[in-house]
């Protein structure tokens, strides 16, 4: 659908050569207004520079739809990530792509094509409790398919502070930290006070009644008294891993 | 207004002696239904056993009203506490009662009458930041006028965890801890993880926009992953101090 | 994972004896920074002084996971409590530990090891209606596995005030009262006005539409006009029982 | 503006007498569609049967506007009530109508014209604390200007239950009870459990932070476990008094 | 459990006759503090004067529990109402009590014992749409089992105003109107503007997303610009019918 | 039930001819107050001028109920639309009306009777993502059964802005734009900034946790910084299509 | 800043004439990517076709800033509208532009330049109560400065339904209706049921406590059971008038 | 207060040399548990590696308090930043520190000491409207005092999309983008779709009623369909700038 730079160059050369009237070129430019301008290029640029995977958010799509989209993305040659994928989605995808992998906890399907760059630096993924693991794992899988190295620090909630403190050196060596926590979500603030790098806080929907489906942890993290904490949507481990990968890639370049 | 036990005994003796007809006694009992039953006694009982102060919540009352009520309570002979008192309230009260004291930060007027029992054990009052001090001080003043000993641990928010950890032994020696914190209120969870005694969490209304007037800290504290934390109303340092005093008094008896 | 005091002592003796260089000891201390410092001790201390049970919050864990954790905790020799446990969880646990007991209403598995201290004083657990019983029972089971004596006062909601008033003397004799109530949750305030000891209010999610899953009762309890009421999370009977046990143990020591 | 019944009768007689063509009458009816149908009559009917006052809600109106409207309503010959009236509003109205009265607490201006019917039965207005008085008084003033008898029972909040219980007989003799309460608003439920008549609950905006401007009391009252409680808007004493007057008038007719 | 007036009289006569010592009477009074005072009498009084049914709220109770309670209440000789009853609950109850009736829409079981008084006056129950019928019917069933006459006006929502206006005379003849409406709930305000009697508004949980489970209708009704509208909980047709019965009984006495 | 104009004319002619007394006519008019006045006519008028379909909102109705209503509406001769219809509803309807059609995505049943007017102008229906399609399709189906022409622009969310910009000319040629978007709903604002015609924004309930069932998109759209955006209820594609049809019909007349 | 079509044509002609190399043209196009594409044209187009005013939202701007911006917009030759303008803003603007007008109620400054087209059709602006007038007037002023004819129908809230019904014919003759209402906002639904054209509902922040600053009216309007109602932000009369003008202009073209 | 590494080494050497008994060392370690472990070092480490400023959040502090704290921080030799500082705060600080600077819009006081490192890369700060400038400027000031280079892109809200698109190349060259936007906050999503680097979204409290003090923009940003967006608290420009500085510093190292 996009008009690539070659076409634009060809058009301009047509004008130069007298094969295309300026008025006709004008019309054609107006009708395809944005394609020559870098948007498509942007996407291209991204693919080249970033090793960004193409991503499918599965909820609300049929198994067949995901399978079709997955196949199309694989043809483009980059890595592919399907999030919130039920086991039957993976089963269908794996038939077509035996190299696809499934992380049950994170409910994520990944397919790696070509070699990742050698990862530099690392991302620390931290979670408060066992119930927060699916979100933490979604962050990890996402960052890894984006070519980053991840260290995990699970089950280090603030109720047993010594477990977290025992990890402080490891956390301080990361370029960015992802914190997945439900209930009161205090872990993000405490980690934010321990490290000097950005903390991406992912509230989870784990908790008793007044956690209101993650609202409590969300507000906690937004109000963090530690200065380096920013927040993504409830249970959105994908976003946490994605942003962390963006940061670590820059830090390590 | 209350019918005390003596009156009830007298009434029954009147019946025995034939001075009062059973029907008349029946009528009288029905008309004064609850007084003989211990409610008034309860109040009396309280005054004796607890050294509870009489308390005036000033907002919505005129200076003159507070002054009048204060005077009436002083006459009853116990300690008196007026919370959320503006300076002009204190000025008016102090004219009548030169022994009254004013805590500007807590906006509390206290008048102590008679000797407090020797305090045993202690309550730790902890606050996250300087802006939480009025609430923390209200808790302290309240607990002290109730005859309890209080140690204070201010400005120990989780963004600088070492300040709090340096206090952990002191906190562990208390019978109960009051934690006043705004913003994300994570301090209550962290303290709850450090001590083995009840933590009374007081959310404060301090914070940026999404603290929503203390809602954020309130939810954090209600969802605390530490097991010993219970919560009172936003900015209600009085309640925090009051409950802590109840607990410490029992622990120390 | 923790470095216990013996190890620390051994390390220091090694330094004294010249077997370990100060620099090496320094390195080792830095790498295991918090273990020798009392955190592990704290946990140990707790186990000794408190008879605190080890607790498993079951939701989000598989039957197999709970079974494994339960077994590990049993080996530590203390009491074990699994909350929100489905019957199949109990079935799995009971195979390994025939002495484990199940409270169906509270959905709690308990295993008692060794003798509890003789309980002193008592905790009153009060509930408004029949539908609040699971929460009230969770509080009772929790307090009892922590070695405390509990008296129960069920179905005494404020719509039939005389049922509650008939219990007032019994309530006044407790060291702490746990109130579980849904709908409007007014029971906590009324009980708070009847007794002179701390009231731990547990809002339940019982009610018509505008109870908003327990929010109504939660707000009621936070705004209680009675001074001794503090609040825990919606339906969190465990927290209510836990805090009450903390208070009663101190009061009765 | 309204077409009264006389006009309609005249129109129909004109048709009968041949002075008006059916088609012309049809047109005229269509153009003035609703007037003959009872709406205006309804208002008239109300004025006759109910002794309803005409009411001005002052906020958002200038003193001059209130004064003008007040004058116009006085000319209609019935009672007039201006709610939420600032003192300067009363000053302006009183110049024109020396018989107007002002209730400072309720901020209500009333003017009584003609004799009220002899009141029968009574309305009990109950308030929890001193700070709820303005709302309770607005209810009382409203009910009285509507010709009803009111008994007041102030400062009987549930924290001191005996004060309320001492009033139970008096409350039980009323045809309807208005309860004004802030903070947790539990008073409505307790009163609802004591009486067998409708309770109109008026939440007030009095309270600490988590009362959220009356939301807490509002939810409490909506979730009342007592069956006869219905609720009006926060601080809307006028509505409470108005509905109570409607009920008492019917009960007493 | 209750001590009735006869027993109290007997006690006092025993004192008079010297069979009971005043001190012993005093003890006995203290131990049974509230029974002689009217509470039990109140319940008794209610049963006599009101023909109030005994009510069972079924949710959270097993079929067996409801059946047992139902049977016990039947023995007391008055009418019995079980709300929110599933068909299997009715099946179980009907085995014991063949005279029990079931309203499927309202999910209510009723059993009438003895003759209702001849109803006087009537209650109008109004509903906006077909989906609001279960709530409206619950109100109707409740009011009828309480011995009141009910007229129903269903499917008269404000989007087709003429249907409602065609009922205005009928509505104006009622002593009280119950309005059940979901979505925006505007019907309560419009009815409130048409009649001069109390309107009990029952918000229902019917609606698209932003009705937030009935919150929208609830707020609408609380903010009604018509003066005679009071509100009960979302979907609480029982409360609507109960209060309306209270009002109509008084109006018609 | 309605009294049509003919009847009114007949009545007036009866008065003219002396067959009906004015007083009797008056009575009759009062008893049927609104029918002659245009309400029924309004509905009639609508049907003629608008080609409005009759609409059935299926949720909360049984298959049999929908089938019956559908049949009755078909008899009136206009188009019929059933929204939120399950497949089994369509199956039942299609038996009676083989010409009925079903849009699975929109879950809408339509039956077209008679010829639509030639549509003029067009409505652009825009959606952000694949998951928003059911809502977008409901809007499209609704507008089409109302006789309007619709162009669709799906999957043009703001995360890939060039896809949207490529459609800007097409959007600018519409008379009105419907935008269905979930998550953050930013698409409505961006479209609003691109076109000079009204934008009807339909928030959808698609999104991660903090979309709170569509609340996020709803607020976004209400706060749109673009001036021509108005909003309907969450997931209410029907309303979006309906209003757009109203606007386009006027624009194209 | 924008590159207009002439420049683009010139560039292409340069390429044709050999004065500009294709590669250089390519670079230049990439650097100025969007200007030739119609955005600037769009704005221009708007100005020509719509007579849209330029609008200044005053809050958060100093008097001096508004004055400067106002002047710059006047120079562009179209109409200018400043909303939410304090009197001192008008004073400052009027010094520079004596023809500017001020609507005190709406707090809007307008300056009309050139002749408006002859308005066709009309917009009905409806308000519930006197307190809603500022919002209604803002809508009126906005629509009028956009060249549309407006009829106003104020103080026709649903509590006195006959006042509204008396206007129904007038409302039915409009092409679009703007409804400004606070409190419960039911007016929008009722008007929506009376007319067959789009209704733009503007909730206002007028009301007692539980109106929550306009939230109640907002939800009411979003949940309207009448099908043609869409909603704008609380108190946003400007948006209401703006959208209505968009619709009426199309209807009347 | 802290025990530095030297002291720890000295202690260990004392043990080695026999001057300190292992048991005594053990005791001493237990009493000063955390100091040797790097916390104080952490702070030191930060100061060295980061050039982090020391920050004072002024609200809730008196002018005198800020002045004192400011002075103390200056003595530590690093940069100092005081946020939310009123002009009188600056006046007081400037007396002591003539080199302090004040940004009126951002209400920020800064004092730079020593030379910043040469900045590499840049942060783009983007704002939607003029009213968002104070927040955007706070972000800029914060990032600059942390030694980073900032480019600003103000007044590029989505309602005039071409202004934003004209900046897309500039934005794409940044290492991180801060977006400050109120109202519906859609700008963050649109920017997130344009760039391949992290976007820190700062919701502002600017907007009409239903922006609810920034809640609308906050939810929008949390639900962003663009993958690289994380969010900080409402109006918290400081956090936005701080995190952006953390990221840019890593990217540029």
PDB file of N, CA and C in Angstrom, chain D residues 2-62:
ATOM      1  N   UNK D   2     -51.270  28.908  31.003  1.00  0.00           N
ATOM      2  CA  UNK D   2     -52.060  27.676  30.886  1.00  0.00           C
ATOM      3  C   UNK D   2     -53.497  27.982  30.443  1.00  0.00           C
ATOM      4  N   UNK D   3     -54.047  27.025  29.792  1.00  0.00           N
ATOM      5  CA  UNK D   3     -55.441  27.166  29.360  1.00  0.00           C
ATOM      6  C   UNK D   3     -56.268  26.445  30.416  1.00  0.00           C
ATOM      7  N   UNK D   4     -57.095  27.169  31.137  1.00  0.00           N
ATOM      8  CA  UNK D   4     -57.770  26.457  32.220  1.00  0.00           C
ATOM      9  C   UNK D   4     -59.050  25.781  31.742  1.00  0.00           C
ATOM     10  N   UNK D   5     -59.607  25.029  32.625  1.00  0.00           N
ATOM     11  CA  UNK D   5     -60.760  24.214  32.282  1.00  0.00           C
ATOM     12  C   UNK D   5     -61.914  25.068  31.771  1.00  0.00           C
ATOM     13  N   UNK D   6     -62.044  26.242  32.368  1.00  0.00           N
ATOM     14  CA  UNK D   6     -63.115  27.128  31.914  1.00  0.00           C
ATOM     15  C   UNK D   6     -62.977  27.445  30.434  1.00  0.00           C
ATOM     16  N   UNK D   7     -61.744  27.734  30.065  1.00  0.00           N
ATOM     17  CA  UNK D   7     -61.512  28.066  28.663  1.00  0.00           C
ATOM     18  C   UNK D   7     -61.857  26.875  27.774  1.00  0.00           C
ATOM     19  N   UNK D   8     -61.487  25.700  28.237  1.00  0.00           N
ATOM     20  CA  UNK D   8     -61.773  24.501  27.441  1.00  0.00           C
ATOM     21  C   UNK D   8     -63.285  24.294  27.326  1.00  0.00           C
ATOM     22  N   UNK D   9     -63.980  24.456  28.442  1.00  0.00           N
ATOM     23  CA  UNK D   9     -65.427  24.308  28.416  1.00  0.00           C
ATOM     24  C   UNK D   9     -66.028  25.343  27.450  1.00  0.00           C
ATOM     25  N   UNK D  10     -65.533  26.569  27.550  1.00  0.00           N
ATOM     26  CA  UNK D  10     -66.022  27.650  26.687  1.00  0.00           C
ATOM     27  C   UNK D  10     -65.798  27.278  25.223  1.00  0.00           C
ATOM     28  N   UNK D  11     -64.646  26.715  24.928  1.00  0.00           N
ATOM     29  CA  UNK D  11     -64.338  26.323  23.561  1.00  0.00           C
ATOM     30  C   UNK D  11     -65.332  25.273  23.069  1.00  0.00           C
ATOM     31  N   UNK D  12     -65.564  24.288  23.921  1.00  0.00           N
ATOM     32  CA  UNK D  12     -66.487  23.212  23.529  1.00  0.00           C
ATOM     33  C   UNK D  12     -67.910  23.759  23.378  1.00  0.00           C
ATOM     34  N   UNK D  13     -68.290  24.667  24.247  1.00  0.00           N
ATOM     35  CA  UNK D  13     -69.619  25.284  24.123  1.00  0.00           C
ATOM     36  C   UNK D  13     -69.708  26.106  22.837  1.00  0.00           C
ATOM     37  N   UNK D  14     -68.607  26.722  22.502  1.00  0.00           N
ATOM     38  CA  UNK D  14     -68.571  27.464  21.230  1.00  0.00           C
ATOM     39  C   UNK D  14     -68.786  26.520  20.054  1.00  0.00           C
ATOM     40  N   UNK D  15     -68.219  25.333  20.142  1.00  0.00           N
ATOM     41  CA  UNK D  15     -68.424  24.346  19.089  1.00  0.00           C
ATOM     42  C   UNK D  15     -69.907  23.945  19.037  1.00  0.00           C
ATOM     43  N   UNK D  16     -70.433  23.663  20.242  1.00  0.00           N
ATOM     44  CA  UNK D  16     -71.843  23.273  20.303  1.00  0.00           C
ATOM     45  C   UNK D  16     -72.739  24.357  19.711  1.00  0.00           C
ATOM     46  N   UNK D  17     -72.440  25.583  20.048  1.00  0.00           N
ATOM     47  CA  UNK D  17     -73.281  26.689  19.628  1.00  0.00           C
ATOM     48  C   UNK D  17     -73.003  27.096  18.191  1.00  0.00           C
ATOM     49  N   UNK D  18     -72.036  26.442  17.561  1.00  0.00           N
ATOM     50  CA  UNK D  18     -71.764  26.779  16.171  1.00  0.00           C
ATOM     51  C   UNK D  18     -70.889  28.005  16.014  1.00  0.00           C
ATOM     52  N   UNK D  19     -70.424  28.574  17.144  1.00  0.00           N
ATOM     53  CA  UNK D  19     -69.572  29.746  17.031  1.00  0.00           C
ATOM     54  C   UNK D  19     -68.145  29.350  16.609  1.00  0.00           C
ATOM     55  N   UNK D  20     -67.764  28.136  16.913  1.00  0.00           N
ATOM     56  CA  UNK D  20     -66.405  27.676  16.557  1.00  0.00           C
ATOM     57  C   UNK D  20     -66.521  26.421  15.703  1.00  0.00           C
ATOM     58  N   UNK D  21     -65.804  26.416  14.602  1.00  0.00           N
ATOM     59  CA  UNK D  21     -65.792  25.240  13.741  1.00  0.00           C
ATOM     60  C   UNK D  21     -64.998  24.097  14.389  1.00  0.00           C
ATOM     61  N   UNK D  22     -65.435  22.862  14.247  1.00  0.00           N
ATOM     62  CA  UNK D  22     -64.628  21.749  14.788  1.00  0.00           C
ATOM     63  C   UNK D  22     -63.174  21.814  14.335  1.00  0.00           C
ATOM     64  N   UNK D  23     -62.955  22.122  13.053  1.00  0.00           N
ATOM     65  CA  UNK D  23     -61.571  22.178  12.570  1.00  0.00           C
ATOM     66  C   UNK D  23     -60.743  23.238  13.315  1.00  0.00           C
ATOM     67  N   UNK D  24     -61.386  24.387  13.525  1.00  0.00           N
ATOM     68  CA  UNK D  24     -60.686  25.457  14.240  1.00  0.00           C
ATOM     69  C   UNK D  24     -60.392  25.025  15.681  1.00  0.00           C
ATOM     70  N   UNK D  25     -61.360  24.366  16.284  1.00  0.00           N
ATOM     71  CA  UNK D  25     -61.153  23.878  17.656  1.00  0.00           C
ATOM     72  C   UNK D  25     -60.015  22.863  17.684  1.00  0.00           C
ATOM     73  N   UNK D  26     -60.019  22.018  16.679  1.00  0.00           N
ATOM     74  CA  UNK D  26     -58.955  21.016  16.565  1.00  0.00           C
ATOM     75  C   UNK D  26     -57.581  21.686  16.521  1.00  0.00           C
ATOM     76  N   UNK D  27     -57.481  22.706  15.672  1.00  0.00           N
ATOM     77  CA  UNK D  27     -56.213  23.432  15.547  1.00  0.00           C
ATOM     78  C   UNK D  27     -55.792  24.019  16.890  1.00  0.00           C
ATOM     79  N   UNK D  28     -56.780  24.630  17.524  1.00  0.00           N
ATOM     80  CA  UNK D  28     -56.466  25.312  18.768  1.00  0.00           C
ATOM     81  C   UNK D  28     -56.022  24.310  19.842  1.00  0.00           C
ATOM     82  N   UNK D  29     -56.694  23.179  19.854  1.00  0.00           N
ATOM     83  CA  UNK D  29     -56.299  22.147  20.819  1.00  0.00           C
ATOM     84  C   UNK D  29     -54.883  21.647  20.552  1.00  0.00           C
ATOM     85  N   UNK D  30     -54.605  21.505  19.257  1.00  0.00           N
ATOM     86  CA  UNK D  30     -53.273  20.990  18.961  1.00  0.00           C
ATOM     87  C   UNK D  30     -52.178  21.966  19.358  1.00  0.00           C
ATOM     88  N   UNK D  31     -52.479  23.227  19.219  1.00  0.00           N
ATOM     89  CA  UNK D  31     -51.448  24.219  19.502  1.00  0.00           C
ATOM     90  C   UNK D  31     -51.218  24.430  21.001  1.00  0.00           C
ATOM     91  N   UNK D  32     -52.216  24.180  21.778  1.00  0.00           N
ATOM     92  CA  UNK D  32     -52.069  24.350  23.234  1.00  0.00           C
ATOM     93  C   UNK D  32     -52.202  22.986  23.888  1.00  0.00           C
ATOM     94  N   UNK D  33     -51.358  22.112  23.512  1.00  0.00           N
ATOM     95  CA  UNK D  33     -51.728  20.713  23.702  1.00  0.00           C
ATOM     96  C   UNK D  33     -51.966  20.286  25.143  1.00  0.00           C
ATOM     97  N   UNK D  34     -51.168  20.776  26.074  1.00  0.00           N
ATOM     98  CA  UNK D  34     -51.225  20.098  27.361  1.00  0.00           C
ATOM     99  C   UNK D  34     -51.995  20.852  28.430  1.00  0.00           C
ATOM    100  N   UNK D  35     -52.179  22.142  28.213  1.00  0.00           N
ATOM    101  CA  UNK D  35     -52.768  22.939  29.281  1.00  0.00           C
ATOM    102  C   UNK D  35     -54.106  22.419  29.769  1.00  0.00           C
ATOM    103  N   UNK D  36     -55.003  22.009  28.918  1.00  0.00           N
ATOM    104  CA  UNK D  36     -56.313  21.667  29.468  1.00  0.00           C
ATOM    105  C   UNK D  36     -56.302  20.355  30.224  1.00  0.00           C
ATOM    106  N   UNK D  37     -55.202  19.692  30.217  1.00  0.00           N
ATOM    107  CA  UNK D  37     -55.210  18.278  30.586  1.00  0.00           C
ATOM    108  C   UNK D  37     -54.914  17.985  32.033  1.00  0.00           C
ATOM    109  N   UNK D  38     -54.719  19.003  32.811  1.00  0.00           N
ATOM    110  CA  UNK D  38     -54.564  18.678  34.210  1.00  0.00           C
ATOM    111  C   UNK D  38     -53.219  19.041  34.780  1.00  0.00           C
ATOM    112  N   UNK D  39     -52.281  19.419  33.955  1.00  0.00           N
ATOM    113  CA  UNK D  39     -50.990  19.754  34.534  1.00  0.00           C
ATOM    114  C   UNK D  39     -51.103  20.995  35.402  1.00  0.00           C
ATOM    115  N   UNK D  40     -51.641  22.050  34.773  1.00  0.00           N
ATOM    116  CA  UNK D  40     -51.843  23.250  35.567  1.00  0.00           C
ATOM    117  C   UNK D  40     -52.759  22.905  36.725  1.00  0.00           C
ATOM    118  N   UNK D  41     -53.766  22.116  36.437  1.00  0.00           N
ATOM    119  CA  UNK D  41     -54.672  21.709  37.494  1.00  0.00           C
ATOM    120  C   UNK D  41     -53.931  20.968  38.601  1.00  0.00           C
ATOM    121  N   UNK D  42     -53.033  20.142  38.171  1.00  0.00           N
ATOM    122  CA  UNK D  42     -52.256  19.420  39.164  1.00  0.00           C
ATOM    123  C   UNK D  42     -51.617  20.387  40.135  1.00  0.00           C
ATOM    124  N   UNK D  43     -50.960  21.392  39.590  1.00  0.00           N
ATOM    125  CA  UNK D  43     -50.304  22.368  40.451  1.00  0.00           C
ATOM    126  C   UNK D  43     -51.325  23.007  41.382  1.00  0.00           C
ATOM    127  N   UNK D  44     -52.455  23.360  40.804  1.00  0.00           N
ATOM    128  CA  UNK D  44     -53.518  23.965  41.576  1.00  0.00           C
ATOM    129  C   UNK D  44     -53.985  22.998  42.668  1.00  0.00           C
ATOM    130  N   UNK D  45     -54.225  21.805  42.233  1.00  0.00           N
ATOM    131  CA  UNK D  45     -54.663  20.752  43.122  1.00  0.00           C
ATOM    132  C   UNK D  45     -53.715  20.616  44.307  1.00  0.00           C
ATOM    133  N   UNK D  46     -52.447  20.598  43.975  1.00  0.00           N
ATOM    134  CA  UNK D  46     -51.418  20.499  45.003  1.00  0.00           C
ATOM    135  C   UNK D  46     -51.570  21.605  46.029  1.00  0.00           C
ATOM    136  N   UNK D  47     -51.671  22.820  45.502  1.00  0.00           N
ATOM    137  CA  UNK D  47     -51.714  23.970  46.398  1.00  0.00           C
ATOM    138  C   UNK D  47     -52.873  23.808  47.367  1.00  0.00           C
ATOM    139  N   UNK D  48     -54.011  23.329  46.876  1.00  0.00           N
ATOM    140  CA  UNK D  48     -55.177  23.186  47.725  1.00  0.00           C
ATOM    141  C   UNK D  48     -55.012  22.044  48.711  1.00  0.00           C
ATOM    142  N   UNK D  49     -54.670  20.907  48.219  1.00  0.00           N
ATOM    143  CA  UNK D  49     -54.713  19.733  49.065  1.00  0.00           C
ATOM    144  C   UNK D  49     -53.541  19.681  50.030  1.00  0.00           C
ATOM    145  N   UNK D  50     -52.422  20.212  49.620  1.00  0.00           N
ATOM    146  CA  UNK D  50     -51.212  19.920  50.370  1.00  0.00           C
ATOM    147  C   UNK D  50     -50.707  21.031  51.264  1.00  0.00           C
ATOM    148  N   UNK D  51     -51.084  22.247  51.005  1.00  0.00           N
ATOM    149  CA  UNK D  51     -50.373  23.274  51.722  1.00  0.00           C
ATOM    150  C   UNK D  51     -48.890  23.191  51.462  1.00  0.00           C
ATOM    151  N   UNK D  52     -48.525  22.679  50.299  1.00  0.00           N
ATOM    152  CA  UNK D  52     -47.107  22.653  49.939  1.00  0.00           C
ATOM    153  C   UNK D  52     -46.589  24.073  49.850  1.00  0.00           C
ATOM    154  N   UNK D  53     -45.408  24.317  50.381  1.00  0.00           N
ATOM    155  CA  UNK D  53     -44.840  25.638  50.178  1.00  0.00           C
ATOM    156  C   UNK D  53     -44.261  25.711  48.769  1.00  0.00           C
ATOM    157  N   UNK D  54     -44.111  26.901  48.277  1.00  0.00           N
ATOM    158  CA  UNK D  54     -43.284  27.097  47.093  1.00  0.00           C
ATOM    159  C   UNK D  54     -41.849  27.219  47.573  1.00  0.00           C
ATOM    160  N   UNK D  55     -40.921  26.638  46.830  1.00  0.00           N
ATOM    161  CA  UNK D  55     -39.549  26.542  47.332  1.00  0.00           C
ATOM    162  C   UNK D  55     -38.552  27.181  46.367  1.00  0.00           C
ATOM    163  N   UNK D  56     -37.606  27.935  46.923  1.00  0.00           N
ATOM    164  CA  UNK D  56     -36.509  28.513  46.133  1.00  0.00           C
ATOM    165  C   UNK D  56     -35.198  27.909  46.610  1.00  0.00           C
ATOM    166  N   UNK D  57     -34.465  27.327  45.718  1.00  0.00           N
ATOM    167  CA  UNK D  57     -33.116  26.826  46.028  1.00  0.00           C
ATOM    168  C   UNK D  57     -32.149  27.955  45.678  1.00  0.00           C
ATOM    169  N   UNK D  58     -31.554  28.574  46.685  1.00  0.00           N
ATOM    170  CA  UNK D  58     -30.848  29.845  46.461  1.00  0.00           C
ATOM    171  C   UNK D  58     -29.496  29.752  45.744  1.00  0.00           C
ATOM    172  N   UNK D  59     -28.691  28.712  45.973  1.00  0.00           N
ATOM    173  CA  UNK D  59     -27.354  28.740  45.370  1.00  0.00           C
ATOM    174  C   UNK D  59     -27.404  29.002  43.856  1.00  0.00           C
ATOM    175  N   UNK D  60     -26.499  29.847  43.391  1.00  0.00           N
ATOM    176  CA  UNK D  60     -26.452  30.165  41.972  1.00  0.00           C
ATOM    177  C   UNK D  60     -27.445  31.241  41.563  1.00  0.00           C
ATOM    178  N   UNK D  61     -28.136  31.812  42.539  1.00  0.00           N
ATOM    179  CA  UNK D  61     -29.027  32.936  42.231  1.00  0.00           C
ATOM    180  C   UNK D  61     -28.524  34.160  42.993  1.00  0.00           C
ATOM    181  N   UNK D  62     -28.649  35.324  42.380  1.00  0.00           N
ATOM    182  CA  UNK D  62     -28.249  36.548  43.057  1.00  0.00           C
ATOM    183  C   UNK D  62     -29.291  36.897  44.114  1.00  0.00           C
TER     184      UNK D  62
END
